[in-house]
Amino acid sequence: MKVVLLISGRGSNMQALLEADLPVEFACVISNRPDAAGLAFAAARGVPTAVVDHKAHVGREAFDAALAAEIDRHAPELVILAGFMRVLTDAFVRRYEGRLINIHPALLPAFPGLHTHERALAAGVKLHGCTVHYVVPEVDAGPIVAQAAVPVLADDTPARLAARVLAQEHRLYPQVVRWLAEGRVQRRTDGVITLAGAPDIASLALASPAG
Ligand code: GRF
């Protein structure tokens, strides 16, 4: 499976994907920021990189068209948003719908948008986590492929909670891409995503606080 990764900065999720020994070909890592730290890591691993600078384009349509042109040069079967911090136009999302996935640092549909860890702490939720989902025009919506939950502890700060969630992001995203490459991710007629061959996990309920 040919994959293109889109990043904007640090690129730790990209790094986890590149290091996971996945049965995919990473055709290109594309950043909208020339100074994204993740670019150097990808290049050092021999993965082609490209920059489509949003500042060099007037308006979202022009930027998204340039981005799509760069992506399409590689004819990927999967486009992975890994900390890509630009809102995409409806036209762009529709072009890649069904082969465009994102990771969000919250248990969607709770806490879409920014500052998820601060908001989770303020809401007093006892479980928080991350979500891998297909991208649809509405931001941080779209069919959920997988989620990982972590407990929220009484003395958490946003930074501590973020670190606990990020560790799960680095585990979950490669797992999902592996399932996709194996053809195990299926869409039911009602739009819900299921995993073929999944074990019965009904007895593995998560509770926090555990008491
Ligand atoms: C992650 O928390 C991811 O969930 C969110 O943006 C952050 C990107 O971090 N979409 P990194 O660039 O992968 O380190």
PDB file of C-alpha atoms and ligand atoms in Angstrom:
ATOM      1  CA  MET A   1       0.000   0.000   0.000  1.00  0.00           C
ATOM      2  CA  LYS A   2       1.386   3.376  -1.077  1.00  0.00           C
ATOM      3  CA  VAL A   3       1.123   6.020   1.635  1.00  0.00           C
ATOM      4  CA  VAL A   4       1.638   9.799   1.766  1.00  0.00           C
ATOM      5  CA  LEU A   5       2.046  11.497   5.165  1.00  0.00           C
ATOM      6  CA  LEU A   6       1.132  15.120   5.846  1.00  0.00           C
ATOM      7  CA  ILE A   7       2.773  16.915   8.771  1.00  0.00           C
ATOM      8  CA  SER A   8       3.128  20.459  10.103  1.00  0.00           C
ATOM      9  CA  GLY A   9       5.646  20.258  12.920  1.00  0.00           C
ATOM     10  CA  ARG A  10       7.198  17.910  15.444  1.00  0.00           C
ATOM     11  CA  GLY A  11       6.184  14.772  13.578  1.00  0.00           C
ATOM     12  CA  SER A  12       6.284  12.303  16.455  1.00  0.00           C
ATOM     13  CA  ASN A  13       3.310  10.369  15.057  1.00  0.00           C
ATOM     14  CA  MET A  14       5.014  10.315  11.655  1.00  0.00           C
ATOM     15  CA  GLN A  15       8.139   8.999  13.382  1.00  0.00           C
ATOM     16  CA  ALA A  16       6.170   6.234  15.107  1.00  0.00           C
ATOM     17  CA  LEU A  17       4.691   5.245  11.741  1.00  0.00           C
ATOM     18  CA  LEU A  18       8.045   5.245   9.950  1.00  0.00           C
ATOM     19  CA  GLU A  19       9.619   3.134  12.705  1.00  0.00           C
ATOM     20  CA  ALA A  20       6.814   0.570  12.964  1.00  0.00           C
ATOM     21  CA  ASP A  21       8.023  -1.695  10.174  1.00  0.00           C
ATOM     22  CA  LEU A  22       4.654  -1.520   8.448  1.00  0.00           C
ATOM     23  CA  PRO A  23       3.863  -3.389   5.224  1.00  0.00           C
ATOM     24  CA  VAL A  24       3.457  -0.109   3.322  1.00  0.00           C
ATOM     25  CA  GLU A  25       5.552   2.112   1.058  1.00  0.00           C
ATOM     26  CA  PHE A  26       5.986   5.625   2.409  1.00  0.00           C
ATOM     27  CA  ALA A  27       6.033   7.495  -0.903  1.00  0.00           C
ATOM     28  CA  CYS A  28       6.430  10.996   0.539  1.00  0.00           C
ATOM     29  CA  VAL A  29       6.208  13.142   3.673  1.00  0.00           C
ATOM     30  CA  ILE A  30       4.722  16.535   2.834  1.00  0.00           C
ATOM     31  CA  SER A  31       4.816  19.513   5.202  1.00  0.00           C
ATOM     32  CA  ASN A  32       3.041  22.848   4.887  1.00  0.00           C
ATOM     33  CA  ARG A  33       5.850  24.402   6.933  1.00  0.00           C
ATOM     34  CA  PRO A  34       9.427  24.423   5.640  1.00  0.00           C
ATOM     35  CA  ASP A  35      10.764  24.337   9.230  1.00  0.00           C
ATOM     36  CA  ALA A  36       8.810  21.261  10.364  1.00  0.00           C
ATOM     37  CA  ALA A  37      11.143  19.177  12.529  1.00  0.00           C
ATOM     38  CA  GLY A  38       9.692  15.962  11.157  1.00  0.00           C
ATOM     39  CA  LEU A  39      11.090  16.598   7.664  1.00  0.00           C
ATOM     40  CA  ALA A  40      14.682  15.960   8.727  1.00  0.00           C
ATOM     41  CA  PHE A  41      13.750  12.697  10.416  1.00  0.00           C
ATOM     42  CA  ALA A  42      11.936  11.447   7.311  1.00  0.00           C
ATOM     43  CA  ALA A  43      14.796  12.454   5.022  1.00  0.00           C
ATOM     44  CA  ALA A  44      17.315  10.726   7.300  1.00  0.00           C
ATOM     45  CA  ARG A  45      15.326   7.525   6.893  1.00  0.00           C
ATOM     46  CA  GLY A  46      15.389   7.878   3.119  1.00  0.00           C
ATOM     47  CA  VAL A  47      11.739   8.854   2.765  1.00  0.00           C
ATOM     48  CA  PRO A  48      11.173  11.524   0.072  1.00  0.00           C
ATOM     49  CA  THR A  49      10.008  14.855   1.477  1.00  0.00           C
ATOM     50  CA  ALA A  50       8.277  17.873   0.007  1.00  0.00           C
ATOM     51  CA  VAL A  51       7.118  21.264   1.245  1.00  0.00           C
ATOM     52  CA  VAL A  52       3.901  22.894   0.074  1.00  0.00           C
ATOM     53  CA  ASP A  53       4.086  26.179   1.958  1.00  0.00           C
ATOM     54  CA  HIS A  54       0.635  27.545   2.781  1.00  0.00           C
ATOM     55  CA  LYS A  55       2.138  31.037   3.000  1.00  0.00           C
ATOM     56  CA  ALA A  56       3.091  30.859  -0.675  1.00  0.00           C
ATOM     57  CA  HIS A  57      -0.550  30.466  -1.716  1.00  0.00           C
ATOM     58  CA  VAL A  58      -3.367  32.971  -1.546  1.00  0.00           C
ATOM     59  CA  GLY A  59      -6.413  31.319  -0.029  1.00  0.00           C
ATOM     60  CA  ARG A  60      -7.258  27.791   1.045  1.00  0.00           C
ATOM     61  CA  GLU A  61      -8.395  26.691  -2.425  1.00  0.00           C
ATOM     62  CA  ALA A  62      -5.040  27.530  -4.016  1.00  0.00           C
ATOM     63  CA  PHE A  63      -3.088  25.874  -1.211  1.00  0.00           C
ATOM     64  CA  ASP A  64      -5.220  22.742  -1.265  1.00  0.00           C
ATOM     65  CA  ALA A  65      -4.905  22.488  -5.052  1.00  0.00           C
ATOM     66  CA  ALA A  66      -1.103  22.676  -4.797  1.00  0.00           C
ATOM     67  CA  LEU A  67      -1.138  20.125  -1.990  1.00  0.00           C
ATOM     68  CA  ALA A  68      -3.357  17.763  -3.994  1.00  0.00           C
ATOM     69  CA  ALA A  69      -1.066  18.089  -7.008  1.00  0.00           C
ATOM     70  CA  GLU A  70       1.934  17.068  -4.886  1.00  0.00           C
ATOM     71  CA  ILE A  71       0.025  14.185  -3.287  1.00  0.00           C
ATOM     72  CA  ASP A  72      -1.285  12.911  -6.621  1.00  0.00           C
ATOM     73  CA  ARG A  73       2.229  12.687  -8.085  1.00  0.00           C
ATOM     74  CA  HIS A  74       2.627   9.675  -5.774  1.00  0.00           C
ATOM     75  CA  ALA A  75      -0.791   8.097  -6.447  1.00  0.00           C
ATOM     76  CA  PRO A  76      -1.211   6.994  -2.808  1.00  0.00           C
ATOM     77  CA  GLU A  77      -3.855   4.566  -1.652  1.00  0.00           C
ATOM     78  CA  LEU A  78      -3.788   6.197   1.784  1.00  0.00           C
ATOM     79  CA  VAL A  79      -3.147   9.778   2.907  1.00  0.00           C
ATOM     80  CA  ILE A  80      -2.295  10.132   6.603  1.00  0.00           C
ATOM     81  CA  LEU A  81      -2.654  13.391   8.505  1.00  0.00           C
ATOM     82  CA  ALA A  82      -0.089  13.273  11.309  1.00  0.00           C
ATOM     83  CA  GLY A  83      -0.241  16.558  13.170  1.00  0.00           C
ATOM     84  CA  PHE A  84      -1.222  18.429   9.993  1.00  0.00           C
ATOM     85  CA  MET A  85      -2.519  21.729  11.324  1.00  0.00           C
ATOM     86  CA  ARG A  86      -4.416  23.151   8.349  1.00  0.00           C
ATOM     87  CA  VAL A  87      -8.167  23.009   7.905  1.00  0.00           C
ATOM     88  CA  LEU A  88      -8.799  21.401   4.522  1.00  0.00           C
ATOM     89  CA  THR A  89     -11.395  22.536   1.995  1.00  0.00           C
ATOM     90  CA  ASP A  90     -14.444  20.392   1.289  1.00  0.00           C
ATOM     91  CA  ALA A  91     -13.192  19.805  -2.261  1.00  0.00           C
ATOM     92  CA  PHE A  92      -9.866  18.461  -0.980  1.00  0.00           C
ATOM     93  CA  VAL A  93     -11.534  16.181   1.565  1.00  0.00           C
ATOM     94  CA  ARG A  94     -13.973  14.813  -1.008  1.00  0.00           C
ATOM     95  CA  ARG A  95     -11.120  14.090  -3.417  1.00  0.00           C
ATOM     96  CA  TYR A  96      -9.524  11.764  -0.839  1.00  0.00           C
ATOM     97  CA  GLU A  97     -12.594  10.623   1.070  1.00  0.00           C
ATOM     98  CA  GLY A  98     -12.256   7.007   2.160  1.00  0.00           C
ATOM     99  CA  ARG A  99      -8.447   7.114   1.913  1.00  0.00           C
ATOM    100  CA  LEU A 100      -7.722  10.080   4.204  1.00  0.00           C
ATOM    101  CA  ILE A 101      -7.259   9.477   7.945  1.00  0.00           C
ATOM    102  CA  ASN A 102      -6.382  11.650  10.936  1.00  0.00           C
ATOM    103  CA  ILE A 103      -5.438  11.209  14.576  1.00  0.00           C
ATOM    104  CA  HIS A 104      -7.063  13.481  17.133  1.00  0.00           C
ATOM    105  CA  PRO A 105      -5.950  13.775  20.778  1.00  0.00           C
ATOM    106  CA  ALA A 106      -9.337  13.118  22.391  1.00  0.00           C
ATOM    107  CA  LEU A 107     -12.031  10.481  22.489  1.00  0.00           C
ATOM    108  CA  LEU A 108     -14.234  11.876  19.718  1.00  0.00           C
ATOM    109  CA  PRO A 109     -16.947  13.025  19.507  1.00  0.00           C
ATOM    110  CA  ALA A 110     -15.844  14.593  22.817  1.00  0.00           C
ATOM    111  CA  PHE A 111     -13.473  17.550  22.505  1.00  0.00           C
ATOM    112  CA  PRO A 112     -13.072  18.225  18.789  1.00  0.00           C
ATOM    113  CA  GLY A 113     -10.798  21.172  17.975  1.00  0.00           C
ATOM    114  CA  LEU A 114      -7.825  22.514  19.922  1.00  0.00           C
ATOM    115  CA  HIS A 115      -6.684  22.388  23.576  1.00  0.00           C
ATOM    116  CA  THR A 116      -8.264  18.990  24.130  1.00  0.00           C
ATOM    117  CA  HIS A 117      -6.269  18.115  27.241  1.00  0.00           C
ATOM    118  CA  GLU A 118      -7.099  21.371  29.039  1.00  0.00           C
ATOM    119  CA  ARG A 119     -10.753  20.920  28.161  1.00  0.00           C
ATOM    120  CA  ALA A 120     -10.800  17.296  29.319  1.00  0.00           C
ATOM    121  CA  LEU A 121      -9.346  18.316  32.688  1.00  0.00           C
ATOM    122  CA  ALA A 122     -11.817  21.186  33.023  1.00  0.00           C
ATOM    123  CA  ALA A 123     -14.728  18.849  32.257  1.00  0.00           C
ATOM    124  CA  GLY A 124     -13.546  16.366  34.882  1.00  0.00           C
ATOM    125  CA  VAL A 125     -13.703  13.347  32.585  1.00  0.00           C
ATOM    126  CA  LYS A 126     -12.072  10.264  34.051  1.00  0.00           C
ATOM    127  CA  LEU A 127     -11.077   8.716  30.734  1.00  0.00           C
ATOM    128  CA  HIS A 128      -9.416  10.596  27.890  1.00  0.00           C
ATOM    129  CA  GLY A 129      -7.483   9.408  24.869  1.00  0.00           C
ATOM    130  CA  CYS A 130      -7.081   9.555  21.130  1.00  0.00           C
ATOM    131  CA  THR A 131      -9.058   8.696  18.030  1.00  0.00           C
ATOM    132  CA  VAL A 132      -8.089   7.627  14.527  1.00  0.00           C
ATOM    133  CA  HIS A 133     -10.852   8.553  12.107  1.00  0.00           C
ATOM    134  CA  TYR A 134     -11.591   8.985   8.440  1.00  0.00           C
ATOM    135  CA  VAL A 135     -11.628  12.647   7.456  1.00  0.00           C
ATOM    136  CA  VAL A 136     -14.855  14.276   6.327  1.00  0.00           C
ATOM    137  CA  PRO A 137     -15.471  17.974   5.609  1.00  0.00           C
ATOM    138  CA  GLU A 138     -16.550  18.671   9.206  1.00  0.00           C
ATOM    139  CA  VAL A 139     -13.412  19.118  11.333  1.00  0.00           C
ATOM    140  CA  ASP A 140     -12.613  16.248  13.754  1.00  0.00           C
ATOM    141  CA  ALA A 141     -15.681  14.308  12.706  1.00  0.00           C
ATOM    142  CA  GLY A 142     -15.869  11.319  10.406  1.00  0.00           C
ATOM    143  CA  PRO A 143     -16.145   7.568  10.902  1.00  0.00           C
ATOM    144  CA  ILE A 144     -14.074   6.346  13.848  1.00  0.00           C
ATOM    145  CA  VAL A 145     -11.612   3.553  13.108  1.00  0.00           C
ATOM    146  CA  ALA A 146     -10.060   3.063  16.551  1.00  0.00           C
ATOM    147  CA  GLN A 147      -9.594   4.744  19.906  1.00  0.00           C
ATOM    148  CA  ALA A 148      -7.243   4.348  22.850  1.00  0.00           C
ATOM    149  CA  ALA A 149      -8.215   5.521  26.329  1.00  0.00           C
ATOM    150  CA  VAL A 150      -6.064   6.564  29.262  1.00  0.00           C
ATOM    151  CA  PRO A 151      -7.088   7.376  32.831  1.00  0.00           C
ATOM    152  CA  VAL A 152      -7.201  10.991  33.941  1.00  0.00           C
ATOM    153  CA  LEU A 153      -5.412  11.242  37.295  1.00  0.00           C
ATOM    154  CA  ALA A 154      -6.292  13.593  40.131  1.00  0.00           C
ATOM    155  CA  ASP A 155      -3.000  15.513  39.920  1.00  0.00           C
ATOM    156  CA  ASP A 156      -2.814  15.722  36.133  1.00  0.00           C
ATOM    157  CA  THR A 157      -1.657  18.823  34.324  1.00  0.00           C
ATOM    158  CA  PRO A 158      -2.425  19.315  30.619  1.00  0.00           C
ATOM    159  CA  ALA A 159       1.207  18.430  29.842  1.00  0.00           C
ATOM    160  CA  ARG A 160       1.145  15.180  31.832  1.00  0.00           C
ATOM    161  CA  LEU A 161      -2.154  14.139  30.339  1.00  0.00           C
ATOM    162  CA  ALA A 162      -0.925  15.040  26.841  1.00  0.00           C
ATOM    163  CA  ALA A 163       2.157  12.865  27.297  1.00  0.00           C
ATOM    164  CA  ARG A 164       0.019   9.916  28.440  1.00  0.00           C
ATOM    165  CA  VAL A 165      -2.256  10.320  25.415  1.00  0.00           C
ATOM    166  CA  LEU A 166       0.657  10.810  23.006  1.00  0.00           C
ATOM    167  CA  ALA A 167       2.176   7.493  24.050  1.00  0.00           C
ATOM    168  CA  GLN A 168      -1.084   5.855  23.020  1.00  0.00           C
ATOM    169  CA  GLU A 169      -1.191   7.814  19.740  1.00  0.00           C
ATOM    170  CA  HIS A 170       2.192   6.336  18.873  1.00  0.00           C
ATOM    171  CA  ARG A 171       0.827   2.858  19.512  1.00  0.00           C
ATOM    172  CA  LEU A 172      -2.600   3.279  17.927  1.00  0.00           C
ATOM    173  CA  TYR A 173      -1.750   4.981  14.635  1.00  0.00           C
ATOM    174  CA  PRO A 174       0.710   2.317  13.403  1.00  0.00           C
ATOM    175  CA  GLN A 175      -1.746  -0.381  14.486  1.00  0.00           C
ATOM    176  CA  VAL A 176      -4.538   1.170  12.421  1.00  0.00           C
ATOM    177  CA  VAL A 177      -2.312   1.601   9.354  1.00  0.00           C
ATOM    178  CA  ARG A 178      -1.309  -2.043   9.651  1.00  0.00           C
ATOM    179  CA  TRP A 179      -4.987  -3.074   9.771  1.00  0.00           C
ATOM    180  CA  LEU A 180      -5.688  -0.924   6.727  1.00  0.00           C
ATOM    181  CA  ALA A 181      -2.767  -2.456   4.830  1.00  0.00           C
ATOM    182  CA  GLU A 182      -4.063  -5.904   5.751  1.00  0.00           C
ATOM    183  CA  GLY A 183      -7.506  -5.026   4.429  1.00  0.00           C
ATOM    184  CA  ARG A 184      -9.143  -5.645   7.802  1.00  0.00           C
ATOM    185  CA  VAL A 185     -10.887  -2.283   8.176  1.00  0.00           C
ATOM    186  CA  GLN A 186     -14.455  -2.520   6.917  1.00  0.00           C
ATOM    187  CA  ARG A 187     -17.322  -0.094   6.574  1.00  0.00           C
ATOM    188  CA  ARG A 188     -20.806  -1.346   7.423  1.00  0.00           C
ATOM    189  CA  THR A 189     -23.755  -0.190   5.353  1.00  0.00           C
ATOM    190  CA  ASP A 190     -24.689   2.205   8.177  1.00  0.00           C
ATOM    191  CA  GLY A 191     -21.240   3.837   7.883  1.00  0.00           C
ATOM    192  CA  VAL A 192     -19.816   2.399  11.119  1.00  0.00           C
ATOM    193  CA  ILE A 193     -16.256   1.107  10.776  1.00  0.00           C
ATOM    194  CA  THR A 194     -15.508  -2.388  12.066  1.00  0.00           C
ATOM    195  CA  LEU A 195     -12.392  -4.530  12.239  1.00  0.00           C
ATOM    196  CA  ALA A 196     -12.541  -7.927  10.577  1.00  0.00           C
ATOM    197  CA  GLY A 197     -11.267 -10.729  12.743  1.00  0.00           C
ATOM    198  CA  ALA A 198     -11.321  -8.679  15.939  1.00  0.00           C
ATOM    199  CA  PRO A 199     -11.314 -10.707  19.158  1.00  0.00           C
ATOM    200  CA  ASP A 200     -14.258 -10.542  21.520  1.00  0.00           C
ATOM    201  CA  ILE A 201     -13.261  -7.739  23.869  1.00  0.00           C
ATOM    202  CA  ALA A 202     -16.643  -7.331  25.563  1.00  0.00           C
ATOM    203  CA  SER A 203     -15.185  -8.329  28.921  1.00  0.00           C
ATOM    204  CA  LEU A 204     -12.324  -5.822  28.783  1.00  0.00           C
ATOM    205  CA  ALA A 205     -14.187  -2.815  30.139  1.00  0.00           C
ATOM    206  CA  LEU A 206     -12.110   0.199  31.129  1.00  0.00           C
ATOM    207  CA  ALA A 207     -12.931   2.000  34.350  1.00  0.00           C
ATOM    208  CA  SER A 208     -11.315   5.077  35.872  1.00  0.00           C
ATOM    209  CA  PRO A 209     -10.868   5.662  38.739  1.00  0.00           C
ATOM    210  CA  ALA A 210     -10.444   1.922  39.181  1.00  0.00           C
ATOM    211  CA  GLY A 211     -11.192   2.076  42.917  1.00  0.00           C
TER     212      GLY A 211
HETATM  213  C1  GRF B   1      -0.861  15.029  18.048  1.00  0.00           C
HETATM  214  O1  GRF B   1      -1.291  15.209  19.355  1.00  0.00           O
HETATM  215  C2  GRF B   1      -2.018  14.667  17.151  1.00  0.00           C
HETATM  216  O2  GRF B   1      -3.008  13.930  17.806  1.00  0.00           O
HETATM  217  C3  GRF B   1      -2.563  16.022  16.759  1.00  0.00           C
HETATM  218  O3  GRF B   1      -1.443  16.849  16.632  1.00  0.00           O
HETATM  219  C4  GRF B   1      -0.366  16.325  17.406  1.00  0.00           C
HETATM  220  C5  GRF B   1       0.768  16.117  16.462  1.00  0.00           C
HETATM  221  O4  GRF B   1       1.948  15.746  17.102  1.00  0.00           O
HETATM  222  N1  GRF B   1      -3.379  15.907  15.571  1.00  0.00           N
HETATM  223  P1  GRF B   1       3.162  15.174  16.239  1.00  0.00           P
HETATM  224  O5  GRF B   1       3.508  16.238  15.203  1.00  0.00           O
HETATM  225  O6  GRF B   1       2.731  13.892  15.598  1.00  0.00           O
HETATM  226  O7  GRF B   1       4.266  14.989  17.217  1.00  0.00           O
END
